[in-house]
Each structure stands twice: as structure tokens, then as C-alpha cells.
Short mmCIF file of C-alpha atoms in Angstrom, two decimals:
data_model
loop_
_atom_site.label_atom_id
_atom_site.label_comp_id
_atom_site.label_asym_id
_atom_site.label_seq_id
_atom_site.Cartn_x
_atom_site.Cartn_y
_atom_site.Cartn_z
CA LEU A 20 -4.15 3.69 13.19
CA PHE A 21 -3.17 0.76 10.95
CA GLU A 22 -6.81 -0.27 10.63
CA LYS A 23 -8.06 3.18 9.61
CA ALA A 24 -5.36 3.60 6.98
CA ALA A 25 -5.71 -0.01 5.83
CA LYS A 26 -9.45 0.44 5.26
CA GLU A 27 -8.66 3.58 3.23
CA GLY A 28 -6.54 1.35 0.92
CA HIS A 29 -2.99 2.10 2.00
CA ALA A 30 -0.90 -0.99 1.16
CA ASP A 31 1.74 -0.32 3.85
CA ALA A 32 -0.94 -0.08 6.50
CA GLN A 33 -2.64 -3.21 5.17
CA CYS A 34 0.67 -5.07 5.53
CA GLY A 35 1.17 -3.70 9.03
CA LEU A 36 -2.30 -4.76 10.08
CA ALA A 37 -1.75 -8.18 8.54
CA ILE A 38 1.43 -8.65 10.57
CA CYS A 39 -0.44 -7.68 13.72
CA TYR A 40 -3.14 -10.29 13.00
CA TYR A 41 -0.60 -12.93 11.97
CA ASN A 42 1.52 -12.54 15.10
CA GLY A 43 -1.28 -11.61 17.50
CA GLU A 44 0.37 -8.28 18.34
CA GLY A 45 -2.11 -6.03 20.08
CA ILE A 46 -4.97 -8.00 18.60
CA LYS A 47 -6.19 -11.58 18.69
CA GLN A 48 -4.15 -13.78 16.35
CA ASP A 49 -6.16 -14.48 13.20
CA TYR A 50 -4.45 -15.99 10.17
CA GLU A 51 -7.49 -15.52 7.99
CA GLN A 52 -7.59 -11.78 8.69
CA ALA A 53 -3.85 -11.57 8.06
CA PHE A 54 -4.32 -13.34 4.72
CA ASN A 55 -7.17 -10.99 3.73
CA TRP A 56 -5.15 -7.85 4.45
CA TRP A 57 -2.06 -9.18 2.67
CA LYS A 58 -4.22 -10.04 -0.32
CA LYS A 59 -5.47 -6.45 -0.56
CA ALA A 60 -1.90 -5.14 -0.47
CA ALA A 61 -0.60 -7.79 -2.85
CA GLU A 62 -3.26 -6.89 -5.40
CA GLN A 63 -1.92 -3.32 -5.27
CA GLY A 64 1.55 -4.61 -6.19
CA ASP A 65 3.20 -4.65 -2.75
CA THR A 66 6.11 -7.08 -3.09
CA GLY A 67 6.26 -8.03 0.59
CA ALA A 68 2.57 -8.75 0.67
CA GLN A 69 2.85 -10.84 -2.48
CA TYR A 70 5.52 -12.93 -0.75
CA ARG A 71 3.43 -13.28 2.42
CA LEU A 72 0.38 -14.24 0.40
CA GLY A 73 2.35 -16.91 -1.37
CA GLU A 74 3.65 -18.09 1.96
CA CYS A 75 0.10 -18.33 3.34
CA TYR A 76 -0.97 -20.42 0.35
CA TYR A 77 2.12 -22.60 0.63
CA TYR A 78 1.73 -23.33 4.37
CA GLY A 79 -2.08 -23.15 4.55
CA LYS A 80 -2.16 -20.24 7.01
CA GLY A 81 -5.52 -18.46 6.82
CA VAL A 82 -6.37 -20.24 3.59
CA HIS A 83 -6.31 -23.80 2.25
CA GLU A 84 -2.94 -24.92 0.91
CA ASP A 85 -2.76 -24.22 -2.80
CA ASN A 86 0.60 -24.64 -4.51
CA GLU A 87 -0.71 -23.11 -7.75
CA GLN A 88 -1.69 -19.88 -5.99
CA ALA A 89 1.50 -19.98 -3.89
CA PHE A 90 3.54 -20.20 -7.10
CA LYS A 91 1.62 -17.34 -8.71
CA TRP A 92 2.19 -14.90 -5.83
CA LEU A 93 5.73 -15.98 -5.03
CA LYS A 94 6.68 -15.58 -8.69
CA LYS A 95 5.33 -12.01 -8.72
CA ALA A 96 7.43 -11.16 -5.67
CA ALA A 97 10.50 -12.97 -6.96
CA GLU A 98 10.32 -11.12 -10.25
CA GLN A 99 10.60 -7.91 -8.26
CA GLY A 100 13.69 -9.15 -6.48
CA HIS A 101 12.26 -10.54 -3.22
CA THR A 102 14.96 -12.96 -2.05
CA HIS A 103 12.79 -15.03 0.32
CA ALA A 104 10.16 -15.41 -2.42
CA LYS A 105 12.81 -16.81 -4.73
CA GLU A 106 13.91 -19.32 -2.07
CA LEU A 107 10.38 -20.55 -1.37
CA LEU A 108 9.63 -20.63 -5.11
CA ASP A 109 12.57 -23.02 -5.57
CA LYS A 110 10.85 -25.45 -3.18
CA LEU A 111 7.74 -25.46 -5.38
CA GLN A 112 9.60 -26.22 -8.60
#
């Protein structure tokens, strides 16, 4: 169900599907797929996805490490009050 709703553009479903891919829950673990689904949700303004996208860039999960992109996405999430984003953002500064 996540996949159908995710493909229809629902950010919550995209995040749910990303978590499944990231953790290998009910599907083969695939960090790149997780990154791609979080990116779709992040671009729609989903704060949790913005944090996760920043985390992927920071740790190089599903994408090459890129502190500039990590900072960009973590800042967006932190500005919306995401506590974990603020903490990781502090490590980049």
C-alpha cells in the first residue's frame, strides 16, 4: 500500500516506503531507494524527510557524502523545529 500511495505523491507514504527500504522491512534493504523516496517527500516540505535526506548526505547512505547538501536539508528541517536535525546541524558547523 505504501508503494501505491507513494507513487501517487503522498509524502507520508513516501516516507514510510523510504523507511522500509532503509531498514529492509518487508523489502530488500536499499539505501539508494530510501534516499530517492525521502527526497520526493522532502521536496514537498516534509520535515522528517528533510532530516533523513540531510542524514543520508551526511553519512553517505544511498548517495555520496555531501556536507553542503546535508547542511541545506538539515537546516530546512531545523528551521521547522526538528530537534535531531538541529543536533546534526551543530556537527556540521
